[in-house]
Amino acid sequence: MSSVEQRKVSGAVASIVATAALTACATEKPSTPQPAQATARPSTTETITHGYVGMWVTADNHIRQELLANGRYDEARGQRDSAYTGRYEVTGGHIDYWDDTGFTADGRFEGDVLHHGGYVFYREGSAAHRRAVVTRGSTGSSS
């Protein structure tokens, strides 16, 4: 076989090997879950349908936690906007939080009241919120 013929055969073999490798990569499934598959999370375009989306505040309005419809939350404390941000999931009346910095927390809803992290939050503008503000004003309470 001439050197020209050997190069043609080598080129053809290399092409077949490359095609086989690409085909294998496209059809193989990873043996371990990828990070995006490891935990089911709502996408930024997916809308949450539970009834707790909206602003939740302490009676003194110092902590303001907004539960967004895309499964994210944004919590402000005092003058510090976005003091804590992350994702959340609601199951029944229970809420789990995964903060972007890595800590986790949970809480429970009782109608328009949310117990979370030792604080009591109220759905902003609800009757429960109005009662808490009036009660706080008359007793000097801070939650």
Coordinates of N, CA and C in Angstrom, one line a residue:
M1 N 0.9 -1.2 0.0 CA 0.0 0.0 0.0 C 0.9 1.2 0.0
S2 N 0.6 2.2 -0.8 CA 1.4 3.4 -0.9 C 1.1 4.3 0.2
S3 N 2.0 5.3 0.5 CA 1.9 6.2 1.6 C 0.6 7.0 1.4
V4 N 0.2 7.4 0.2 CA -1.0 8.1 -0.1 C -2.2 7.3 0.3
E5 N -2.2 6.0 0.0 CA -3.3 5.2 0.4 C -3.4 5.0 1.9
Q6 N -2.2 4.9 2.5 CA -2.2 4.7 4.0 C -2.8 5.9 4.7
R7 N -2.5 7.1 4.2 CA -3.0 8.4 4.7 C -4.5 8.4 4.5
K8 N -5.0 8.0 3.4 CA -6.5 8.0 3.2 C -7.2 7.0 4.1
V9 N -6.6 5.8 4.3 CA -7.2 4.9 5.3 C -7.1 5.4 6.7
S10 N -6.0 6.0 7.1 CA -5.8 6.6 8.4 C -6.9 7.7 8.6
G11 N -7.0 8.5 7.6 CA -8.0 9.6 7.7 C -9.4 9.1 7.8
A12 N -9.7 8.0 7.1 CA -11.1 7.4 7.1 C -11.3 6.8 8.5
V13 N -10.3 6.1 9.0 CA -10.4 5.5 10.4 C -10.6 6.6 11.4
A14 N -9.8 7.6 11.3 CA -10.0 8.7 12.3 C -11.4 9.4 12.2
S15 N -11.9 9.5 11.0 CA -13.2 10.1 10.9 C -14.3 9.2 11.5
I16 N -14.1 7.9 11.3 CA -15.1 6.9 11.8 C -15.0 6.9 13.4
V17 N -13.8 7.0 13.9 CA -13.7 7.0 15.4 C -14.3 8.3 15.9
A18 N -14.0 9.4 15.3 CA -14.6 10.7 15.8 C -16.1 10.7 15.7
T19 N -16.7 10.1 14.6 CA -18.1 10.1 14.5 C -18.7 9.2 15.6
A20 N -18.1 8.0 15.8 CA -18.5 7.1 16.9 C -18.5 7.8 18.2
A21 N -17.4 8.5 18.5 CA -17.3 9.1 19.8 C -18.4 10.2 20.0
L22 N -18.6 11.0 19.0 CA -19.7 12.0 19.1 C -21.0 11.4 19.2
T23 N -21.3 10.3 18.5 CA -22.6 9.6 18.6 C -22.7 9.1 20.0
A24 N -21.7 8.5 20.6 CA -21.8 7.9 21.9 C -22.0 9.0 23.0
C25 N -21.4 10.2 22.8 CA -21.6 11.3 23.7 C -23.0 11.8 23.7
A26 N -23.6 11.8 22.5 CA -25.0 12.3 22.4 C -26.0 11.4 22.9
T27 N -25.7 10.1 23.0 CA -26.7 9.1 23.4 C -26.5 8.6 24.8
E28 N -25.3 8.8 25.3 CA -25.1 8.3 26.7 C -25.8 9.2 27.7
K29 N -26.3 8.6 28.8 CA -26.8 9.4 29.9 C -25.8 9.5 31.0
P30 N -25.7 10.6 31.6 CA -24.7 10.8 32.7 C -25.0 9.8 33.8
S31 N -23.9 9.3 34.4 CA -24.1 8.3 35.5 C -24.5 9.0 36.8
T32 N -24.2 10.2 36.9 CA -24.6 11.0 38.2 C -25.5 12.1 37.8
P33 N -26.4 12.5 38.6 CA -27.3 13.6 38.3 C -26.5 14.9 38.1
Q34 N -26.9 15.7 37.2 CA -26.3 17.0 37.1 C -26.9 18.0 38.1
P35 N -26.2 19.0 38.5 CA -26.7 19.9 39.5 C -28.2 20.4 39.3
A36 N -28.5 20.7 38.0 CA -29.8 21.2 37.7 C -30.9 20.1 37.9
Q37 N -30.5 18.9 37.8 CA -31.4 17.8 38.0 C -31.5 17.3 39.4
A38 N -30.5 17.6 40.2 CA -30.4 17.1 41.6 C -31.6 17.5 42.5
T39 N -32.0 18.8 42.3 CA -33.1 19.3 43.1 C -34.1 20.0 42.2
A40 N -35.4 19.5 42.3 CA -36.4 20.2 41.5 C -36.6 21.6 42.0
R41 N -36.5 22.5 41.1 CA -36.7 23.9 41.5 C -37.5 24.6 40.4
P42 N -38.4 25.5 40.8 CA -39.2 26.2 39.8 C -38.3 27.1 39.0
S43 N -38.5 27.1 37.7 CA -37.8 28.0 36.8 C -38.2 29.4 37.1
T44 N -37.4 30.4 36.6 CA -37.8 31.8 36.8 C -39.0 32.2 36.0
T45 N -39.4 31.3 35.1 CA -40.7 31.6 34.3 C -41.9 30.8 34.9
E46 N -41.6 29.9 35.7 CA -42.7 29.1 36.3 C -43.4 29.9 37.4
T47 N -44.7 29.7 37.5 CA -45.4 30.5 38.5 C -45.9 29.6 39.6
I48 N -45.7 30.0 40.8 CA -46.1 29.3 42.0 C -47.6 29.5 42.2
T49 N -48.4 28.5 42.6 CA -49.8 28.7 42.6 C -50.4 28.7 44.1
H50 N -49.5 28.5 45.1 CA -50.0 28.5 46.5 C -50.5 29.9 46.8
G51 N -51.2 30.0 47.9 CA -51.8 31.3 48.2 C -50.9 32.2 49.1
Y52 N -49.6 32.0 49.2 CA -48.8 32.7 50.1 C -47.9 33.7 49.4
V53 N -47.9 33.8 48.1 CA -47.1 34.8 47.4 C -47.5 36.2 47.8
G54 N -46.5 37.0 48.0 CA -46.7 38.4 48.4 C -45.8 38.8 49.5
M55 N -46.1 40.0 50.1 CA -45.2 40.6 51.2 C -45.7 40.2 52.5
W56 N -44.7 39.7 53.4 CA -45.0 39.3 54.7 C -44.1 40.2 55.6
V57 N -44.6 40.8 56.6 CA -43.9 41.8 57.4 C -44.1 41.5 58.9
T58 N -43.1 42.0 59.7 CA -43.3 41.9 61.2 C -44.2 43.1 61.6
A59 N -44.7 43.1 62.7 CA -45.7 44.1 63.2 C -45.0 45.5 63.2
D60 N -43.7 45.5 63.5 CA -43.0 46.8 63.5 C -42.4 47.2 62.1
N61 N -42.7 46.3 61.1 CA -42.2 46.5 59.7 C -40.7 46.5 59.5
H62 N -40.0 46.1 60.5 CA -38.5 46.0 60.4 C -38.1 45.0 59.5
I63 N -38.7 43.8 59.5 CA -38.4 42.7 58.5 C -39.5 42.6 57.5
R64 N -39.1 42.6 56.3 CA -40.1 42.5 55.2 C -39.7 41.4 54.2
Q65 N -40.4 40.4 54.1 CA -40.1 39.2 53.3 C -41.1 39.1 52.2
E66 N -40.6 39.2 51.0 CA -41.5 39.0 49.8 C -41.3 37.6 49.2
L67 N -42.4 36.9 49.2 CA -42.4 35.6 48.5 C -42.8 35.8 47.1
L68 N -41.9 35.6 46.2 CA -42.1 35.8 44.8 C -42.8 34.6 44.1
A69 N -43.5 34.9 43.0 CA -44.3 33.8 42.3 C -43.4 32.8 41.6
N70 N -42.1 33.1 41.5 CA -41.2 32.2 40.8 C -40.4 31.3 41.8
G71 N -40.8 31.3 43.1 CA -40.2 30.4 44.0 C -39.0 31.0 44.7
R72 N -38.8 32.3 44.5 CA -37.7 33.0 45.2 C -38.2 33.9 46.3
Y73 N -37.4 34.3 47.2 CA -37.8 35.3 48.2 C -36.7 36.3 48.3
D74 N -37.2 37.5 48.8 CA -36.2 38.6 49.0 C -36.6 39.2 50.3
E75 N -35.7 39.2 51.3 CA -36.0 39.7 52.6 C -35.2 41.0 52.9
A76 N -35.9 42.0 53.3 CA -35.2 43.3 53.7 C -35.3 43.4 55.2
R77 N -34.3 44.0 55.8 CA -34.2 44.2 57.3 C -33.8 45.6 57.5
G78 N -34.7 46.4 58.2 CA -34.4 47.8 58.4 C -34.2 48.5 57.1
Q79 N -33.1 49.2 57.0 CA -32.8 50.0 55.8 C -32.0 49.1 54.8
R80 N -31.8 47.9 55.1 CA -31.0 47.0 54.2 C -31.9 46.2 53.3
D81 N -32.0 46.6 52.1 CA -32.8 45.8 51.1 C -32.0 44.6 50.7
S82 N -32.8 43.5 50.4 CA -32.2 42.2 50.0 C -31.1 41.7 51.0
A83 N -31.4 41.8 52.2 CA -30.5 41.3 53.3 C -30.3 39.8 53.1
Y84 N -31.4 39.1 52.8 CA -31.4 37.7 52.5 C -32.2 37.4 51.3
T85 N -31.7 36.6 50.4 CA -32.4 36.2 49.2 C -32.2 34.7 49.0
G86 N -33.1 34.0 48.4 CA -32.9 32.6 48.1 C -34.2 32.0 47.5
R87 N -34.3 30.7 47.6 CA -35.5 30.1 47.1 C -36.3 29.5 48.2
Y88 N -37.6 29.2 48.0 CA -38.4 28.6 49.0 C -39.4 27.6 48.3
E89 N -39.9 26.7 49.1 CA -41.0 25.8 48.7 C -42.0 25.7 49.8
V90 N -43.3 25.7 49.4 CA -44.4 25.6 50.3 C -45.0 24.2 50.1
T91 N -45.2 23.5 51.2 CA -46.0 22.2 51.2 C -47.1 22.4 52.2
G92 N -48.3 22.4 51.8 CA -49.4 22.7 52.7 C -49.2 24.0 53.4
G93 N -49.1 24.0 54.8 CA -48.9 25.2 55.5 C -47.4 25.3 56.0
H94 N -46.5 24.5 55.4 CA -45.1 24.5 55.8 C -44.3 25.2 54.7
I95 N -43.3 26.0 55.1 CA -42.4 26.6 54.1 C -41.0 26.3 54.5
D96 N -40.2 25.9 53.5 CA -38.7 25.7 53.6 C -38.0 26.7 52.8
Y97 N -36.9 27.2 53.4 CA -36.1 28.3 52.7 C -34.7 27.7 52.5
W98 N -34.1 28.1 51.3 CA -32.7 27.8 51.0 C -32.1 29.1 50.6
D99 N -31.4 29.7 51.6 CA -30.8 31.0 51.3 C -29.6 30.9 50.3
D100 N -29.4 31.9 49.5 CA -28.3 31.9 48.6 C -26.9 31.8 49.2
T101 N -26.8 32.1 50.5 CA -25.5 32.0 51.2 C -25.3 30.6 51.7
G102 N -26.3 29.7 51.7 CA -26.2 28.3 52.1 C -26.9 27.9 53.3
F103 N -27.5 28.8 54.1 CA -28.2 28.3 55.3 C -29.7 28.0 54.9
T104 N -30.3 27.2 55.7 CA -31.7 26.8 55.5 C -32.5 27.1 56.7
A105 N -33.8 27.3 56.5 CA -34.7 27.6 57.5 C -36.1 27.1 57.1
D106 N -37.0 27.2 58.1 CA -38.4 26.8 57.7 C -39.3 27.6 58.6
G107 N -40.6 27.4 58.3 CA -41.6 28.1 59.0 C -43.0 27.5 58.8
R108 N -44.0 28.1 59.4 CA -45.4 27.5 59.2 C -46.4 28.7 59.1
F109 N -47.3 28.5 58.2 CA -48.4 29.5 58.0 C -49.6 29.1 58.9
E110 N -50.2 30.1 59.4 CA -51.5 30.0 60.1 C -52.4 31.1 59.5
G111 N -53.0 30.8 58.4 CA -53.8 31.9 57.7 C -52.9 33.0 57.3
D112 N -53.1 34.2 57.7 CA -52.3 35.4 57.3 C -51.2 35.6 58.3
V113 N -50.8 34.6 59.0 CA -49.7 34.7 60.0 C -48.6 33.7 59.6
L114 N -47.4 34.1 59.6 CA -46.2 33.2 59.3 C -45.3 33.2 60.5
H115 N -45.0 32.0 61.0 CA -44.1 31.9 62.1 C -42.8 31.4 61.5
H116 N -41.7 32.2 61.6 CA -40.4 31.8 60.9 C -39.3 32.4 61.6
G117 N -38.3 31.6 62.0 CA -37.0 32.1 62.6 C -37.2 32.8 63.9
G118 N -38.2 32.5 64.7 CA -38.5 33.1 65.9 C -39.3 34.4 65.8
Y119 N -39.7 34.7 64.6 CA -40.4 36.0 64.4 C -41.9 35.6 64.0
V120 N -42.7 36.6 64.1 CA -44.1 36.4 63.6 C -44.3 37.5 62.5
F121 N -44.6 37.0 61.3 CA -44.8 37.8 60.1 C -46.3 37.8 59.8
Y122 N -46.8 38.9 59.2 CA -48.2 39.0 58.8 C -48.2 39.3 57.4
R123 N -49.3 38.8 56.7 CA -49.5 39.2 55.3 C -49.7 40.7 55.3
E124 N -48.9 41.4 54.6 CA -49.0 42.9 54.6 C -50.5 43.3 54.2
G125 N -51.0 44.2 55.1 CA -52.4 44.7 54.8 C -53.5 43.9 55.3
S126 N -53.3 42.7 55.7 CA -54.3 41.8 56.2 C -54.9 42.2 57.5
A127 N -56.1 41.7 57.8 CA -56.7 42.0 59.1 C -55.7 41.6 60.3
A128 N -55.0 40.5 60.1 CA -54.1 40.0 61.2 C -53.0 41.1 61.3
H129 N -52.5 41.6 60.2 CA -51.5 42.6 60.2 C -52.0 43.9 60.9
R130 N -53.1 44.3 60.6 CA -53.7 45.5 61.2 C -53.9 45.4 62.7
R131 N -54.4 44.2 63.1 CA -54.5 43.9 64.6 C -53.1 43.9 65.3
A132 N -52.1 43.3 64.6 CA -50.8 43.3 65.2 C -50.2 44.7 65.4
V133 N -50.4 45.5 64.4 CA -49.9 46.9 64.5 C -50.6 47.6 65.6
V134 N -51.9 47.5 65.7 CA -52.7 48.2 66.8 C -52.2 47.6 68.1
T135 N -52.1 46.3 68.3 CA -51.7 45.7 69.5 C -50.3 46.1 69.9
R136 N -49.4 46.2 68.9 CA -48.0 46.6 69.2 C -48.0 48.0 69.6
G137 N -48.8 48.9 69.0 CA -48.9 50.3 69.4 C -49.4 50.5 70.8
S138 N -50.2 49.6 71.3 CA -50.8 49.8 72.6 C -50.0 49.1 73.7
T139 N -49.1 48.2 73.3 CA -48.3 47.4 74.3 C -46.8 47.7 74.2
G140 N -46.4 48.3 73.0 CA -44.9 48.5 72.8 C -44.2 47.2 72.4
S141 N -44.9 46.2 72.1 CA -44.3 44.9 71.7 C -43.5 45.1 70.4
S142 N -42.5 44.2 70.1 CA -41.7 44.4 68.9 C -41.7 43.3 67.9
S143 N -42.7 42.4 68.0 CA -42.8 41.3 67.0 C -44.1 41.4 66.3

